[in-house]
């Protein structure tokens, strides 16, 4: 999860309307669903837990209180009719939870003249309603809309060199497989790659998250994986129960948080092997 968004969730200061921009379309949706899971999670501990019924449905994008707002078939943009229907529906109480969340996967498809329809609902939404606007860049939204939302950007991820992203994805798979095999020595060998390129550590941890998240979904009987590395996710699911996978997920978040707090990535690198391996012991 985006570190700044994680801070909001952990502190309980959760915005009712937010924009997630940058990255790829899949990355933006992944972040949105994880945020939804955090809002709906039934756990008394850190959210999202990934294993409660609300989390499972949210992460699988099958929750009845998470509604995707998209343009009508054969239409070029999201029309004012769709937006008004969303606003009207937002006043209807949720079905299975205390929250009702509207995701607009392609907010860039709302013409500037129609964005004004969102102003009042974003400024004074019903207590149970939240809105998530996804777009390549928040620059497509008018200033009055931006003044009513909190912006979280995946821009840093999208600006990473393509070769580093490919390397990080490969390393994340190697880390997942080493953990699945419970081979600490192999994990230490993989972690040695960060000695030559410490910047790639953060990207690798980000690439590891969807693998673990998919393992939790698979372990819960849901095979509709979010990420592309299904084989690694299945290896983890076959090796650990949900409690261990959740512990691993939290360990990854802890390491990401450590990176944001300390400019010295060598310290975090040294902790990587022991911290991830201890999570599943």
mmCIF file of C-alpha atoms in Angstrom:
data_model
loop_
_atom_site.group_PDB
_atom_site.id
_atom_site.type_symbol
_atom_site.label_atom_id
_atom_site.label_comp_id
_atom_site.label_asym_id
_atom_site.label_seq_id
_atom_site.Cartn_x
_atom_site.Cartn_y
_atom_site.Cartn_z
ATOM 1 C CA UNK A 1 0.000 0.000 0.000
ATOM 2 C CA UNK A 2 1.182 3.577 -0.663
ATOM 3 C CA UNK A 3 3.092 4.555 2.484
ATOM 4 C CA UNK A 4 1.262 7.858 2.985
ATOM 5 C CA UNK A 5 -2.081 6.064 2.671
ATOM 6 C CA UNK A 6 -0.900 3.414 5.150
ATOM 7 C CA UNK A 7 -0.129 6.199 7.655
ATOM 8 C CA UNK A 8 -3.668 7.561 7.326
ATOM 9 C CA UNK A 9 -5.195 4.124 7.910
ATOM 10 C CA UNK A 10 -2.992 3.322 10.913
ATOM 11 C CA UNK A 11 -3.763 6.693 12.494
ATOM 12 C CA UNK A 12 -7.512 6.414 11.871
ATOM 13 C CA UNK A 13 -7.509 9.625 9.809
ATOM 14 C CA UNK A 14 -9.116 8.081 6.755
ATOM 15 C CA UNK A 15 -10.189 10.464 3.967
ATOM 16 C CA UNK A 16 -13.741 10.054 2.645
ATOM 17 C CA UNK A 17 -12.691 11.002 -0.874
ATOM 18 C CA UNK A 18 -9.332 10.286 -2.469
ATOM 19 C CA UNK A 19 -7.536 10.205 -5.775
ATOM 20 C CA UNK A 20 -4.959 7.541 -6.606
ATOM 21 C CA UNK A 21 -2.879 8.449 -9.634
ATOM 22 C CA UNK A 22 0.313 7.363 -11.377
ATOM 23 C CA UNK A 23 1.482 3.794 -11.899
ATOM 24 C CA UNK A 24 -0.453 1.426 -14.142
ATOM 25 C CA UNK A 25 -4.178 0.822 -14.290
ATOM 26 C CA UNK A 26 -3.737 -2.499 -12.449
ATOM 27 C CA UNK A 27 -1.559 -0.911 -9.740
ATOM 28 C CA UNK A 28 -4.120 1.816 -9.121
ATOM 29 C CA UNK A 29 -6.934 -0.723 -8.793
ATOM 30 C CA UNK A 30 -4.862 -2.913 -6.480
ATOM 31 C CA UNK A 31 -4.284 0.063 -4.183
ATOM 32 C CA UNK A 32 -7.967 0.978 -4.281
ATOM 33 C CA UNK A 33 -9.085 -2.539 -3.344
ATOM 34 C CA UNK A 34 -6.574 -2.748 -0.512
ATOM 35 C CA UNK A 35 -7.866 0.576 0.796
ATOM 36 C CA UNK A 36 -11.434 -0.730 0.541
ATOM 37 C CA UNK A 37 -10.414 -3.824 2.491
ATOM 38 C CA UNK A 38 -8.936 -1.570 5.175
ATOM 39 C CA UNK A 39 -12.225 0.299 5.502
ATOM 40 C CA UNK A 40 -14.362 -2.831 5.665
ATOM 41 C CA UNK A 41 -12.015 -5.128 7.627
ATOM 42 C CA UNK A 42 -13.511 -6.765 10.719
ATOM 43 C CA UNK A 43 -10.166 -7.338 12.432
ATOM 44 C CA UNK A 44 -9.405 -5.568 15.703
ATOM 45 C CA UNK A 45 -5.720 -5.526 14.765
ATOM 46 C CA UNK A 46 -3.945 -4.016 11.779
ATOM 47 C CA UNK A 47 -6.161 -3.517 8.761
ATOM 48 C CA UNK A 48 -6.655 -5.018 6.273
ATOM 49 C CA UNK A 49 -6.225 -8.463 7.798
ATOM 50 C CA UNK A 50 -6.813 -10.131 4.429
ATOM 51 C CA UNK A 51 -8.605 -13.134 5.944
ATOM 52 C CA UNK A 52 -11.968 -11.922 7.282
ATOM 53 C CA UNK A 53 -15.021 -12.257 4.981
ATOM 54 C CA UNK A 54 -15.103 -8.506 4.329
ATOM 55 C CA UNK A 55 -11.429 -8.432 3.284
ATOM 56 C CA UNK A 56 -11.762 -11.459 1.044
ATOM 57 C CA UNK A 57 -14.675 -9.957 -0.863
ATOM 58 C CA UNK A 58 -13.034 -6.527 -1.053
ATOM 59 C CA UNK A 59 -9.688 -7.802 -2.350
ATOM 60 C CA UNK A 60 -11.521 -9.981 -4.859
ATOM 61 C CA UNK A 61 -13.577 -6.949 -5.976
ATOM 62 C CA UNK A 62 -16.787 -8.864 -5.309
ATOM 63 C CA UNK A 63 -18.105 -6.961 -2.292
ATOM 64 C CA UNK A 64 -21.699 -5.702 -2.685
ATOM 65 C CA UNK A 65 -20.782 -2.411 -0.992
ATOM 66 C CA UNK A 66 -17.927 -1.664 -3.395
ATOM 67 C CA UNK A 67 -19.351 -0.227 -6.601
ATOM 68 C CA UNK A 68 -17.342 0.444 -9.744
ATOM 69 C CA UNK A 69 -18.554 3.493 -11.623
ATOM 70 C CA UNK A 70 -17.889 3.156 -15.353
ATOM 71 C CA UNK A 71 -19.139 4.729 -18.545
ATOM 72 C CA UNK A 72 -22.165 3.357 -20.369
ATOM 73 C CA UNK A 73 -21.511 0.875 -23.149
ATOM 74 C CA UNK A 74 -20.562 2.524 -26.442
ATOM 75 C CA UNK A 75 -20.096 5.896 -24.722
ATOM 76 C CA UNK A 76 -16.828 7.797 -24.976
ATOM 77 C CA UNK A 77 -16.968 9.328 -21.501
ATOM 78 C CA UNK A 78 -18.657 8.877 -18.138
ATOM 79 C CA UNK A 79 -21.828 10.874 -18.629
ATOM 80 C CA UNK A 80 -23.668 13.083 -16.193
ATOM 81 C CA UNK A 81 -26.444 10.475 -15.935
ATOM 82 C CA UNK A 82 -24.022 7.910 -14.462
ATOM 83 C CA UNK A 83 -22.629 10.470 -12.013
ATOM 84 C CA UNK A 84 -26.075 11.539 -10.841
ATOM 85 C CA UNK A 85 -27.069 7.907 -10.335
ATOM 86 C CA UNK A 86 -23.954 7.411 -8.214
ATOM 87 C CA UNK A 87 -24.744 10.472 -6.107
ATOM 88 C CA UNK A 88 -28.342 9.350 -5.591
ATOM 89 C CA UNK A 89 -27.308 5.799 -4.745
ATOM 90 C CA UNK A 90 -24.731 7.001 -2.208
ATOM 91 C CA UNK A 91 -27.552 7.996 0.137
ATOM 92 C CA UNK A 92 -28.838 4.407 0.214
ATOM 93 C CA UNK A 93 -27.472 2.483 3.196
ATOM 94 C CA UNK A 94 -24.868 -0.254 2.572
ATOM 95 C CA UNK A 95 -25.817 -3.939 2.377
ATOM 96 C CA UNK A 96 -23.212 -6.007 4.221
ATOM 97 C CA UNK A 97 -21.069 -3.495 6.074
ATOM 98 C CA UNK A 98 -20.952 -0.040 7.623
ATOM 99 C CA UNK A 99 -19.436 1.525 4.525
ATOM 100 C CA UNK A 100 -20.311 1.990 0.883
ATOM 101 C CA UNK A 101 -17.403 2.699 -1.448
ATOM 102 C CA UNK A 102 -17.521 4.004 -4.998
ATOM 103 C CA UNK A 103 -14.504 3.409 -7.235
ATOM 104 C CA UNK A 104 -14.214 5.359 -10.477
ATOM 105 C CA UNK A 105 -11.482 3.338 -12.284
ATOM 106 C CA UNK A 106 -11.144 5.872 -15.100
ATOM 107 C CA UNK A 107 -11.788 9.304 -13.624
ATOM 108 C CA UNK A 108 -10.030 10.765 -16.652
ATOM 109 C CA UNK A 109 -13.167 9.801 -18.616
ATOM 110 C CA UNK A 110 -15.235 12.431 -16.788
ATOM 111 C CA UNK A 111 -15.330 15.606 -18.844
ATOM 112 C CA UNK A 112 -14.447 18.790 -16.967
ATOM 113 C CA UNK A 113 -17.960 20.174 -17.386
ATOM 114 C CA UNK A 114 -19.438 17.063 -15.745
ATOM 115 C CA UNK A 115 -16.983 16.991 -12.851
ATOM 116 C CA UNK A 116 -18.949 19.759 -11.163
ATOM 117 C CA UNK A 117 -21.635 17.156 -10.454
ATOM 118 C CA UNK A 118 -19.230 15.577 -7.952
ATOM 119 C CA UNK A 119 -18.473 18.688 -5.925
ATOM 120 C CA UNK A 120 -21.191 18.586 -3.277
ATOM 121 C CA UNK A 121 -21.074 14.818 -2.698
ATOM 122 C CA UNK A 122 -17.277 14.916 -2.324
ATOM 123 C CA UNK A 123 -17.468 17.824 0.087
ATOM 124 C CA UNK A 124 -20.393 16.570 2.207
ATOM 125 C CA UNK A 125 -20.916 12.842 1.577
ATOM 126 C CA UNK A 126 -23.197 10.637 3.683
ATOM 127 C CA UNK A 127 -21.319 9.298 6.724
ATOM 128 C CA UNK A 128 -21.241 5.784 5.267
ATOM 129 C CA UNK A 129 -19.970 6.736 1.796
ATOM 130 C CA UNK A 130 -16.419 6.958 0.437
ATOM 131 C CA UNK A 131 -15.194 7.771 -3.066
ATOM 132 C CA UNK A 132 -12.009 6.691 -4.838
ATOM 133 C CA UNK A 133 -11.050 8.274 -8.152
ATOM 134 C CA UNK A 134 -8.356 6.524 -10.179
ATOM 135 C CA UNK A 135 -6.523 8.197 -13.042
ATOM 136 C CA UNK A 136 -3.076 8.341 -14.686
ATOM 137 C CA UNK A 137 -2.604 11.915 -13.440
ATOM 138 C CA UNK A 138 -4.696 14.084 -11.118
ATOM 139 C CA UNK A 139 -4.122 16.940 -13.578
ATOM 140 C CA UNK A 140 -7.192 15.674 -15.483
ATOM 141 C CA UNK A 141 -9.395 16.798 -12.583
ATOM 142 C CA UNK A 142 -10.586 20.356 -12.099
ATOM 143 C CA UNK A 143 -9.274 22.392 -9.190
ATOM 144 C CA UNK A 144 -12.547 22.450 -7.264
ATOM 145 C CA UNK A 145 -12.665 18.638 -7.287
ATOM 146 C CA UNK A 146 -9.022 18.385 -6.208
ATOM 147 C CA UNK A 147 -9.724 20.729 -3.294
ATOM 148 C CA UNK A 148 -12.206 18.186 -1.931
ATOM 149 C CA UNK A 149 -10.042 15.052 -2.133
ATOM 150 C CA UNK A 150 -6.767 13.703 -0.749
ATOM 151 C CA UNK A 151 -4.268 12.735 -3.434
ATOM 152 C CA UNK A 152 -2.078 9.639 -3.199
ATOM 153 C CA UNK A 153 0.385 9.065 -6.002
ATOM 154 C CA UNK A 154 2.026 5.969 -7.429
ATOM 155 C CA UNK A 155 4.222 8.245 -9.527
ATOM 156 C CA UNK A 156 7.440 7.050 -7.891
ATOM 157 C CA UNK A 157 6.677 3.495 -8.986
ATOM 158 C CA UNK A 158 5.868 4.517 -12.554
ATOM 159 C CA UNK A 159 9.094 6.542 -12.887
ATOM 160 C CA UNK A 160 11.361 3.651 -11.925
ATOM 161 C CA UNK A 161 13.565 2.412 -14.747
ATOM 162 C CA UNK A 162 11.920 -0.431 -16.611
ATOM 163 C CA UNK A 163 14.959 -2.664 -16.146
ATOM 164 C CA UNK A 164 14.794 -2.091 -12.367
ATOM 165 C CA UNK A 165 11.085 -2.971 -12.329
ATOM 166 C CA UNK A 166 11.787 -6.188 -14.204
ATOM 167 C CA UNK A 167 14.664 -7.039 -11.869
ATOM 168 C CA UNK A 168 12.522 -6.274 -8.799
ATOM 169 C CA UNK A 169 9.711 -8.489 -10.069
ATOM 170 C CA UNK A 170 12.178 -11.332 -10.580
ATOM 171 C CA UNK A 171 13.669 -10.825 -7.114
ATOM 172 C CA UNK A 172 10.215 -10.737 -5.514
ATOM 173 C CA UNK A 173 9.443 -14.130 -7.061
ATOM 174 C CA UNK A 174 12.756 -15.503 -5.792
ATOM 175 C CA UNK A 175 12.056 -14.154 -2.298
ATOM 176 C CA UNK A 176 8.553 -15.659 -2.290
ATOM 177 C CA UNK A 177 9.822 -19.042 -3.465
ATOM 178 C CA UNK A 178 12.654 -19.098 -0.907
ATOM 179 C CA UNK A 179 10.160 -18.346 1.865
ATOM 180 C CA UNK A 180 7.764 -20.990 0.538
ATOM 181 C CA UNK A 181 10.590 -23.553 0.647
ATOM 182 C CA UNK A 182 11.483 -22.357 4.161
ATOM 183 C CA UNK A 183 15.051 -22.001 2.947
ATOM 184 C CA UNK A 184 16.630 -19.187 4.945
ATOM 185 C CA UNK A 185 20.015 -19.618 3.262
ATOM 186 C CA UNK A 186 18.410 -19.169 -0.161
ATOM 187 C CA UNK A 187 16.616 -16.063 1.094
ATOM 188 C CA UNK A 188 19.914 -14.596 2.314
ATOM 189 C CA UNK A 189 21.458 -15.276 -1.114
ATOM 190 C CA UNK A 190 18.589 -13.481 -2.846
ATOM 191 C CA UNK A 191 18.830 -10.528 -0.444
ATOM 192 C CA UNK A 192 22.504 -10.117 -1.342
ATOM 193 C CA UNK A 193 21.328 -8.637 -4.655
ATOM 194 C CA UNK A 194 20.386 -5.458 -2.793
ATOM 195 C CA UNK A 195 24.020 -4.819 -1.838
ATOM 196 C CA UNK A 196 24.740 -3.662 -5.387
ATOM 197 C CA UNK A 197 21.442 -1.827 -5.873
ATOM 198 C CA UNK A 198 19.857 -0.706 -2.604
ATOM 199 C CA UNK A 199 17.256 1.394 -4.444
ATOM 200 C CA UNK A 200 15.694 -1.750 -5.868
ATOM 201 C CA UNK A 201 14.810 -2.985 -2.376
ATOM 202 C CA UNK A 202 11.710 -0.798 -2.073
ATOM 203 C CA UNK A 203 10.513 -1.814 -5.539
ATOM 204 C CA UNK A 204 11.004 -5.494 -4.713
ATOM 205 C CA UNK A 205 8.974 -5.217 -1.514
ATOM 206 C CA UNK A 206 6.194 -3.516 -3.491
ATOM 207 C CA UNK A 207 6.280 -6.364 -6.038
ATOM 208 C CA UNK A 208 6.198 -8.941 -3.243
ATOM 209 C CA UNK A 209 2.995 -7.592 -1.703
ATOM 210 C CA UNK A 210 0.533 -8.770 -4.407
ATOM 211 C CA UNK A 211 2.139 -12.227 -4.363
ATOM 212 C CA UNK A 212 1.450 -12.603 -0.642
ATOM 213 C CA UNK A 213 -1.988 -11.035 -1.025
ATOM 214 C CA UNK A 214 -2.865 -13.551 -3.740
ATOM 215 C CA UNK A 215 -1.579 -16.385 -1.541
ATOM 216 C CA UNK A 216 -4.059 -15.297 1.129
ATOM 217 C CA UNK A 217 -6.865 -15.261 -1.434
ATOM 218 C CA UNK A 218 -5.899 -18.724 -2.714
ATOM 219 C CA UNK A 219 -5.704 -20.079 0.832
ATOM 220 C CA UNK A 220 -9.187 -18.681 1.404
ATOM 221 C CA UNK A 221 -10.536 -20.583 -1.598
ATOM 222 C CA UNK A 222 -10.563 -17.648 -4.030
ATOM 223 C CA UNK A 223 -8.613 -18.334 -7.213
ATOM 224 C CA UNK A 224 -9.214 -14.953 -8.860
ATOM 225 C CA UNK A 225 -5.677 -13.658 -8.307
ATOM 226 C CA UNK A 226 -4.907 -9.960 -8.596
ATOM 227 C CA UNK A 227 -1.241 -10.196 -9.562
ATOM 228 C CA UNK A 228 0.575 -11.955 -12.379
ATOM 229 C CA UNK A 229 2.793 -14.275 -10.314
ATOM 230 C CA UNK A 230 0.204 -16.923 -9.518
ATOM 231 C CA UNK A 231 2.697 -19.804 -9.255
ATOM 232 C CA UNK A 232 4.658 -18.083 -6.487
ATOM 233 C CA UNK A 233 1.409 -17.220 -4.719
ATOM 234 C CA UNK A 234 0.321 -20.864 -4.864
ATOM 235 C CA UNK A 235 3.687 -21.978 -3.487
ATOM 236 C CA UNK A 236 3.199 -19.732 -0.467
ATOM 237 C CA UNK A 237 -0.408 -20.834 -0.051
ATOM 238 C CA UNK A 238 0.674 -24.478 -0.063
ATOM 239 C CA UNK A 239 3.353 -23.841 2.561
ATOM 240 C CA UNK A 240 1.613 -21.671 5.145
ATOM 241 C CA UNK A 241 -1.747 -21.076 6.786
ATOM 242 C CA UNK A 242 -3.524 -17.706 6.659
ATOM 243 C CA UNK A 243 -2.115 -16.643 10.019
ATOM 244 C CA UNK A 244 1.458 -17.053 8.775
ATOM 245 C CA UNK A 245 0.678 -15.362 5.459
ATOM 246 C CA UNK A 246 -0.866 -12.420 7.284
ATOM 247 C CA UNK A 247 2.231 -12.216 9.474
ATOM 248 C CA UNK A 248 4.359 -12.158 6.321
ATOM 249 C CA UNK A 249 2.191 -9.412 4.848
ATOM 250 C CA UNK A 250 2.673 -7.307 7.992
ATOM 251 C CA UNK A 251 6.435 -7.949 7.927
ATOM 252 C CA UNK A 252 6.621 -6.535 4.385
ATOM 253 C CA UNK A 253 4.702 -3.424 5.483
ATOM 254 C CA UNK A 254 7.047 -3.002 8.456
ATOM 255 C CA UNK A 255 10.086 -3.097 6.162
ATOM 256 C CA UNK A 256 8.502 -0.569 3.796
ATOM 257 C CA UNK A 257 7.794 1.684 6.749
ATOM 258 C CA UNK A 258 11.421 1.345 7.888
ATOM 259 C CA UNK A 259 12.588 2.520 4.464
ATOM 260 C CA UNK A 260 10.447 5.671 4.723
ATOM 261 C CA UNK A 261 11.829 6.444 8.172
ATOM 262 C CA UNK A 262 15.500 5.777 7.482
ATOM 263 C CA UNK A 263 17.555 6.911 4.520
ATOM 264 C CA UNK A 264 20.058 4.134 5.362
ATOM 265 C CA UNK A 265 18.635 1.254 3.317
ATOM 266 C CA UNK A 266 21.537 -1.009 4.324
ATOM 267 C CA UNK A 267 19.985 -1.403 7.773
ATOM 268 C CA UNK A 268 16.669 -2.480 6.268
ATOM 269 C CA UNK A 269 18.460 -4.751 3.826
ATOM 270 C CA UNK A 270 20.202 -6.514 6.702
ATOM 271 C CA UNK A 271 16.860 -7.030 8.422
ATOM 272 C CA UNK A 272 15.129 -8.333 5.305
ATOM 273 C CA UNK A 273 16.003 -12.016 5.533
ATOM 274 C CA UNK A 274 15.532 -12.406 9.271
ATOM 275 C CA UNK A 275 12.356 -10.325 9.445
ATOM 276 C CA UNK A 276 10.569 -12.117 6.599
ATOM 277 C CA UNK A 277 11.693 -15.566 7.677
ATOM 278 C CA UNK A 278 10.744 -15.013 11.319
ATOM 279 C CA UNK A 279 7.262 -13.951 10.203
ATOM 280 C CA UNK A 280 6.428 -17.462 9.018
ATOM 281 C CA UNK A 281 8.195 -19.507 11.715
#
